[in-house]
């Protein structure tokens, strides 16, 4: 609806820039759905028309309250990937970069060991485990086909999910051995 979009833009131009309380309200609603990175919040507040000074104050206050923490977001994001849609380390890191997580945080996350709560022990811990789970979900209970082309397609499927070629080969060989 192009008319509606122009009308919204015109209405936004007529309104004064949001103050700190309004910016915090916008951020709180945005954070209501899921955790966000500092960059995602910054983009959302800029879209709402928040001034730079108010933006810095709001982001600082949200960080002080613990609502904006890129390290915690990176851990949460990779845990959600492990739980719902296993991906390779490379793809998870690319998703984190896309959401604005700084390179230092990603490298720190890569180097630190994964600490799991007792109820999360079923989550995969290695790339091979993640690849195996992704392959099992893709096959949906069917066995690995005998056709070399089909096996090659399975390997390409895993590599598109961010797994290294040797990890994909390992997962397929393990499934073929069953």
PDB file of N, CA, C and O in Angstrom, residues 6-58:
ATOM      1  N   UNK A   6       3.367   6.421   2.457  1.00  0.00           N
ATOM      2  CA  UNK A   6       3.637   7.863   2.358  1.00  0.00           C
ATOM      3  C   UNK A   6       2.979   8.619   3.497  1.00  0.00           C
ATOM      4  O   UNK A   6       3.551   9.544   4.062  1.00  0.00           O
ATOM      5  N   UNK A   7       1.757   8.213   3.839  1.00  0.00           N
ATOM      6  CA  UNK A   7       1.032   8.884   4.914  1.00  0.00           C
ATOM      7  C   UNK A   7       1.770   8.680   6.240  1.00  0.00           C
ATOM      8  O   UNK A   7       1.917   9.614   7.026  1.00  0.00           O
ATOM      9  N   UNK A   8       2.271   7.458   6.484  1.00  0.00           N
ATOM     10  CA  UNK A   8       3.021   7.202   7.712  1.00  0.00           C
ATOM     11  C   UNK A   8       4.304   8.021   7.747  1.00  0.00           C
ATOM     12  O   UNK A   8       4.691   8.547   8.786  1.00  0.00           O
ATOM     13  N   UNK A   9       4.998   8.114   6.625  1.00  0.00           N
ATOM     14  CA  UNK A   9       6.222   8.910   6.564  1.00  0.00           C
ATOM     15  C   UNK A   9       5.919  10.384   6.805  1.00  0.00           C
ATOM     16  O   UNK A   9       6.663  11.073   7.501  1.00  0.00           O
ATOM     17  N   UNK A  10       4.829  10.884   6.243  1.00  0.00           N
ATOM     18  CA  UNK A  10       4.449  12.278   6.433  1.00  0.00           C
ATOM     19  C   UNK A  10       4.078  12.528   7.894  1.00  0.00           C
ATOM     20  O   UNK A  10       4.489  13.523   8.488  1.00  0.00           O
ATOM     21  N   UNK A  11       3.339  11.578   8.510  1.00  0.00           N
ATOM     22  CA  UNK A  11       2.971  11.727   9.915  1.00  0.00           C
ATOM     23  C   UNK A  11       4.206  11.686  10.815  1.00  0.00           C
ATOM     24  O   UNK A  11       4.289  12.414  11.799  1.00  0.00           O
ATOM     25  N   UNK A  12       5.177  10.841  10.471  1.00  0.00           N
ATOM     26  CA  UNK A  12       6.394  10.746  11.274  1.00  0.00           C
ATOM     27  C   UNK A  12       7.195  12.036  11.183  1.00  0.00           C
ATOM     28  O   UNK A  12       7.837  12.443  12.153  1.00  0.00           O
ATOM     29  N   UNK A  13       7.184  12.678  10.021  1.00  0.00           N
ATOM     30  CA  UNK A  13       7.924  13.932   9.861  1.00  0.00           C
ATOM     31  C   UNK A  13       7.293  15.050  10.679  1.00  0.00           C
ATOM     32  O   UNK A  13       7.991  15.967  11.119  1.00  0.00           O
ATOM     33  N   UNK A  14       5.978  14.996  10.899  1.00  0.00           N
ATOM     34  CA  UNK A  14       5.285  16.027  11.670  1.00  0.00           C
ATOM     35  C   UNK A  14       5.502  15.863  13.174  1.00  0.00           C
ATOM     36  O   UNK A  14       5.396  16.836  13.913  1.00  0.00           O
ATOM     37  N   UNK A  15       5.774  14.660  13.631  1.00  0.00           N
ATOM     38  CA  UNK A  15       5.937  14.407  15.062  1.00  0.00           C
ATOM     39  C   UNK A  15       7.338  14.785  15.523  1.00  0.00           C
ATOM     40  O   UNK A  15       8.301  14.612  14.785  1.00  0.00           O
ATOM     41  N   UNK A  16       7.456  15.242  16.762  1.00  0.00           N
ATOM     42  CA  UNK A  16       8.801  15.507  17.295  1.00  0.00           C
ATOM     43  C   UNK A  16       9.513  14.180  17.581  1.00  0.00           C
ATOM     44  O   UNK A  16       8.877  13.138  17.722  1.00  0.00           O
ATOM     45  N   UNK A  17      10.830  14.248  17.664  1.00  0.00           N
ATOM     46  CA  UNK A  17      11.621  13.047  17.949  1.00  0.00           C
ATOM     47  C   UNK A  17      11.259  12.521  19.338  1.00  0.00           C
ATOM     48  O   UNK A  17      11.024  13.299  20.264  1.00  0.00           O
ATOM     49  N   UNK A  18      11.203  11.194  19.489  1.00  0.00           N
ATOM     50  CA  UNK A  18      10.856  10.624  20.797  1.00  0.00           C
ATOM     51  C   UNK A  18      11.878  11.000  21.870  1.00  0.00           C
ATOM     52  O   UNK A  18      13.069  11.089  21.595  1.00  0.00           O
ATOM     53  N   UNK A  19      11.372  11.216  23.080  1.00  0.00           N
ATOM     54  CA  UNK A  19      12.267  11.487  24.204  1.00  0.00           C
ATOM     55  C   UNK A  19      12.753  10.159  24.781  1.00  0.00           C
ATOM     56  O   UNK A  19      12.467   9.088  24.234  1.00  0.00           O
ATOM     57  N   UNK A  20      13.485  10.219  25.882  1.00  0.00           N
ATOM     58  CA  UNK A  20      14.072   9.013  26.460  1.00  0.00           C
ATOM     59  C   UNK A  20      13.006   8.001  26.871  1.00  0.00           C
ATOM     60  O   UNK A  20      13.147   6.808  26.615  1.00  0.00           O
ATOM     61  N   UNK A  21      11.940   8.469  27.489  1.00  0.00           N
ATOM     62  CA  UNK A  21      10.886   7.549  27.938  1.00  0.00           C
ATOM     63  C   UNK A  21      10.236   6.853  26.741  1.00  0.00           C
ATOM     64  O   UNK A  21       9.991   5.636  26.775  1.00  0.00           O
ATOM     65  N   UNK A  22       9.975   7.600  25.668  1.00  0.00           N
ATOM     66  CA  UNK A  22       9.366   7.000  24.475  1.00  0.00           C
ATOM     67  C   UNK A  22      10.341   6.028  23.807  1.00  0.00           C
ATOM     68  O   UNK A  22       9.932   4.961  23.331  1.00  0.00           O
ATOM     69  N   UNK A  23      11.619   6.377  23.788  1.00  0.00           N
ATOM     70  CA  UNK A  23      12.624   5.491  23.200  1.00  0.00           C
ATOM     71  C   UNK A  23      12.730   4.194  24.002  1.00  0.00           C
ATOM     72  O   UNK A  23      12.836   3.109  23.419  1.00  0.00           O
ATOM     73  N   UNK A  24      12.690   4.298  25.308  1.00  0.00           N
ATOM     74  CA  UNK A  24      12.737   3.100  26.154  1.00  0.00           C
ATOM     75  C   UNK A  24      11.497   2.234  25.928  1.00  0.00           C
ATOM     76  O   UNK A  24      11.582   1.008  25.934  1.00  0.00           O
ATOM     77  N   UNK A  25      10.350   2.866  25.713  1.00  0.00           N
ATOM     78  CA  UNK A  25       9.116   2.123  25.441  1.00  0.00           C
ATOM     79  C   UNK A  25       9.217   1.368  24.111  1.00  0.00           C
ATOM     80  O   UNK A  25       8.838   0.207  24.013  1.00  0.00           O
ATOM     81  N   UNK A  26       9.733   2.039  23.084  1.00  0.00           N
ATOM     82  CA  UNK A  26       9.927   1.393  21.775  1.00  0.00           C
ATOM     83  C   UNK A  26      10.868   0.205  21.932  1.00  0.00           C
ATOM     84  O   UNK A  26      10.607  -0.887  21.421  1.00  0.00           O
ATOM     85  N   UNK A  27      11.975   0.402  22.658  1.00  0.00           N
ATOM     86  CA  UNK A  27      12.959  -0.664  22.848  1.00  0.00           C
ATOM     87  C   UNK A  27      12.354  -1.823  23.644  1.00  0.00           C
ATOM     88  O   UNK A  27      12.592  -2.987  23.317  1.00  0.00           O
ATOM     89  N   UNK A  28      11.571  -1.515  24.652  1.00  0.00           N
ATOM     90  CA  UNK A  28      10.962  -2.570  25.471  1.00  0.00           C
ATOM     91  C   UNK A  28      10.008  -3.422  24.641  1.00  0.00           C
ATOM     92  O   UNK A  28       9.992  -4.654  24.758  1.00  0.00           O
ATOM     93  N   UNK A  29       9.215  -2.776  23.792  1.00  0.00           N
ATOM     94  CA  UNK A  29       8.308  -3.547  22.920  1.00  0.00           C
ATOM     95  C   UNK A  29       9.100  -4.404  21.941  1.00  0.00           C
ATOM     96  O   UNK A  29       8.723  -5.540  21.661  1.00  0.00           O
ATOM     97  N   UNK A  30      10.195  -3.870  21.417  1.00  0.00           N
ATOM     98  CA  UNK A  30      11.018  -4.602  20.462  1.00  0.00           C
ATOM     99  C   UNK A  30      11.701  -5.797  21.133  1.00  0.00           C
ATOM    100  O   UNK A  30      11.853  -6.859  20.536  1.00  0.00           O
ATOM    101  N   UNK A  31      12.119  -5.618  22.379  1.00  0.00           N
ATOM    102  CA  UNK A  31      12.764  -6.698  23.122  1.00  0.00           C
ATOM    103  C   UNK A  31      11.767  -7.732  23.639  1.00  0.00           C
ATOM    104  O   UNK A  31      12.169  -8.790  24.115  1.00  0.00           O
ATOM    105  N   UNK A  32      10.486  -7.435  23.552  1.00  0.00           N
ATOM    106  CA  UNK A  32       9.462  -8.349  24.060  1.00  0.00           C
ATOM    107  C   UNK A  32       9.396  -9.659  23.301  1.00  0.00           C
ATOM    108  O   UNK A  32       9.030 -10.691  23.863  1.00  0.00           O
ATOM    109  N   UNK A  33       9.741  -9.653  22.035  1.00  0.00           N
ATOM    110  CA  UNK A  33       9.629 -10.864  21.226  1.00  0.00           C
ATOM    111  C   UNK A  33      10.782 -11.831  21.473  1.00  0.00           C
ATOM    112  O   UNK A  33      10.583 -13.035  21.599  1.00  0.00           O
ATOM    113  N   UNK A  34      12.006 -11.312  21.505  1.00  0.00           N
ATOM    114  CA  UNK A  34      13.203 -12.126  21.710  1.00  0.00           C
ATOM    115  C   UNK A  34      14.352 -11.199  22.062  1.00  0.00           C
ATOM    116  O   UNK A  34      14.260  -9.992  21.877  1.00  0.00           O
ATOM    117  N   UNK A  35      15.453 -11.744  22.568  1.00  0.00           N
ATOM    118  CA  UNK A  35      16.627 -10.898  22.823  1.00  0.00           C
ATOM    119  C   UNK A  35      17.119 -10.274  21.515  1.00  0.00           C
ATOM    120  O   UNK A  35      16.931 -10.836  20.436  1.00  0.00           O
ATOM    121  N   UNK A  36      17.734  -9.131  21.617  1.00  0.00           N
ATOM    122  CA  UNK A  36      18.252  -8.421  20.441  1.00  0.00           C
ATOM    123  C   UNK A  36      19.688  -7.992  20.694  1.00  0.00           C
ATOM    124  O   UNK A  36      20.117  -7.831  21.834  1.00  0.00           O
ATOM    125  N   UNK A  37      20.405  -7.759  19.606  1.00  0.00           N
ATOM    126  CA  UNK A  37      21.751  -7.229  19.718  1.00  0.00           C
ATOM    127  C   UNK A  37      21.677  -5.710  19.846  1.00  0.00           C
ATOM    128  O   UNK A  37      20.639  -5.098  19.575  1.00  0.00           O
ATOM    129  N   UNK A  38      22.773  -5.127  20.246  1.00  0.00           N
ATOM    130  CA  UNK A  38      22.847  -3.670  20.346  1.00  0.00           C
ATOM    131  C   UNK A  38      22.578  -3.034  18.983  1.00  0.00           C
ATOM    132  O   UNK A  38      21.863  -2.044  18.888  1.00  0.00           O
ATOM    133  N   UNK A  39      23.115  -3.623  17.932  1.00  0.00           N
ATOM    134  CA  UNK A  39      22.932  -3.088  16.574  1.00  0.00           C
ATOM    135  C   UNK A  39      21.465  -3.154  16.146  1.00  0.00           C
ATOM    136  O   UNK A  39      20.957  -2.202  15.557  1.00  0.00           O
ATOM    137  N   UNK A  40      20.791  -4.260  16.427  1.00  0.00           N
ATOM    138  CA  UNK A  40      19.371  -4.371  16.073  1.00  0.00           C
ATOM    139  C   UNK A  40      18.547  -3.308  16.788  1.00  0.00           C
ATOM    140  O   UNK A  40      17.672  -2.678  16.183  1.00  0.00           O
ATOM    141  N   UNK A  41      18.828  -3.104  18.082  1.00  0.00           N
ATOM    142  CA  UNK A  41      18.104  -2.076  18.834  1.00  0.00           C
ATOM    143  C   UNK A  41      18.403  -0.681  18.303  1.00  0.00           C
ATOM    144  O   UNK A  41      17.500   0.158  18.201  1.00  0.00           O
ATOM    145  N   UNK A  42      19.652  -0.441  17.976  1.00  0.00           N
ATOM    146  CA  UNK A  42      20.028   0.863  17.440  1.00  0.00           C
ATOM    147  C   UNK A  42      19.275   1.150  16.141  1.00  0.00           C
ATOM    148  O   UNK A  42      18.727   2.247  15.954  1.00  0.00           O
ATOM    149  N   UNK A  43      19.220   0.165  15.249  1.00  0.00           N
ATOM    150  CA  UNK A  43      18.495   0.355  13.981  1.00  0.00           C
ATOM    151  C   UNK A  43      17.006   0.599  14.223  1.00  0.00           C
ATOM    152  O   UNK A  43      16.386   1.443  13.560  1.00  0.00           O
ATOM    153  N   UNK A  44      16.434  -0.128  15.174  1.00  0.00           N
ATOM    154  CA  UNK A  44      15.001   0.040  15.460  1.00  0.00           C
ATOM    155  C   UNK A  44      14.719   1.431  16.025  1.00  0.00           C
ATOM    156  O   UNK A  44      13.734   2.084  15.643  1.00  0.00           O
ATOM    157  N   UNK A  45      15.557   1.896  16.912  1.00  0.00           N
ATOM    158  CA  UNK A  45      15.349   3.222  17.502  1.00  0.00           C
ATOM    159  C   UNK A  45      15.583   4.326  16.472  1.00  0.00           C
ATOM    160  O   UNK A  45      14.882   5.338  16.483  1.00  0.00           O
ATOM    161  N   UNK A  46      16.530   4.138  15.592  1.00  0.00           N
ATOM    162  CA  UNK A  46      16.745   5.127  14.523  1.00  0.00           C
ATOM    163  C   UNK A  46      15.524   5.187  13.602  1.00  0.00           C
ATOM    164  O   UNK A  46      15.128   6.253  13.166  1.00  0.00           O
ATOM    165  N   UNK A  47      14.951   4.014  13.324  1.00  0.00           N
ATOM    166  CA  UNK A  47      13.750   3.971  12.485  1.00  0.00           C
ATOM    167  C   UNK A  47      12.579   4.695  13.156  1.00  0.00           C
ATOM    168  O   UNK A  47      11.724   5.260  12.488  1.00  0.00           O
ATOM    169  N   UNK A  48      12.589   4.698  14.501  1.00  0.00           N
ATOM    170  CA  UNK A  48      11.548   5.400  15.243  1.00  0.00           C
ATOM    171  C   UNK A  48      11.809   6.897  15.320  1.00  0.00           C
ATOM    172  O   UNK A  48      10.977   7.644  15.838  1.00  0.00           O
ATOM    173  N   UNK A  49      12.963   7.350  14.825  1.00  0.00           N
ATOM    174  CA  UNK A  49      13.261   8.773  14.793  1.00  0.00           C
ATOM    175  C   UNK A  49      13.932   9.312  16.035  1.00  0.00           C
ATOM    176  O   UNK A  49      13.894  10.518  16.296  1.00  0.00           O
ATOM    177  N   UNK A  50      14.571   8.451  16.809  1.00  0.00           N
ATOM    178  CA  UNK A  50      15.233   8.869  18.044  1.00  0.00           C
ATOM    179  C   UNK A  50      16.523   9.608  17.701  1.00  0.00           C
ATOM    180  O   UNK A  50      17.286   9.182  16.832  1.00  0.00           O
ATOM    181  N   UNK A  51      16.771  10.739  18.387  1.00  0.00           N
ATOM    182  CA  UNK A  51      17.999  11.509  18.204  1.00  0.00           C
ATOM    183  C   UNK A  51      19.203  10.718  18.713  1.00  0.00           C
ATOM    184  O   UNK A  51      19.072   9.840  19.560  1.00  0.00           O
ATOM    185  N   UNK A  52      20.394  11.092  18.228  1.00  0.00           N
ATOM    186  CA  UNK A  52      21.622  10.383  18.599  1.00  0.00           C
ATOM    187  C   UNK A  52      21.885  10.432  20.106  1.00  0.00           C
ATOM    188  O   UNK A  52      22.281   9.430  20.702  1.00  0.00           O
ATOM    189  N   UNK A  53      21.681  11.581  20.720  1.00  0.00           N
ATOM    190  CA  UNK A  53      21.939  11.720  22.153  1.00  0.00           C
ATOM    191  C   UNK A  53      21.005  10.829  22.966  1.00  0.00           C
ATOM    192  O   UNK A  53      21.434  10.124  23.880  1.00  0.00           O
ATOM    193  N   UNK A  54      19.733  10.850  22.628  1.00  0.00           N
ATOM    194  CA  UNK A  54      18.746  10.018  23.326  1.00  0.00           C
ATOM    195  C   UNK A  54      19.032   8.546  23.041  1.00  0.00           C
ATOM    196  O   UNK A  54      18.919   7.696  23.935  1.00  0.00           O
ATOM    197  N   UNK A  55      19.439   8.242  21.815  1.00  0.00           N
ATOM    198  CA  UNK A  55      19.758   6.870  21.427  1.00  0.00           C
ATOM    199  C   UNK A  55      20.890   6.316  22.287  1.00  0.00           C
ATOM    200  O   UNK A  55      20.782   5.207  22.830  1.00  0.00           O
ATOM    201  N   UNK A  56      21.968   7.069  22.421  1.00  0.00           N
ATOM    202  CA  UNK A  56      23.104   6.626  23.238  1.00  0.00           C
ATOM    203  C   UNK A  56      22.697   6.435  24.694  1.00  0.00           C
ATOM    204  O   UNK A  56      23.092   5.455  25.332  1.00  0.00           O
ATOM    205  N   UNK A  57      21.894   7.357  25.209  1.00  0.00           N
ATOM    206  CA  UNK A  57      21.440   7.254  26.598  1.00  0.00           C
ATOM    207  C   UNK A  57      20.568   6.019  26.789  1.00  0.00           C
ATOM    208  O   UNK A  57      20.736   5.273  27.755  1.00  0.00           O
ATOM    209  N   UNK A  58      19.642   5.795  25.874  1.00  0.00           N
ATOM    210  CA  UNK A  58      18.731   4.645  25.978  1.00  0.00           C
ATOM    211  C   UNK A  58      19.502   3.331  25.879  1.00  0.00           C
ATOM    212  O   UNK A  58      19.273   2.406  26.670  1.00  0.00           O
TER     213      UNK A  58
END
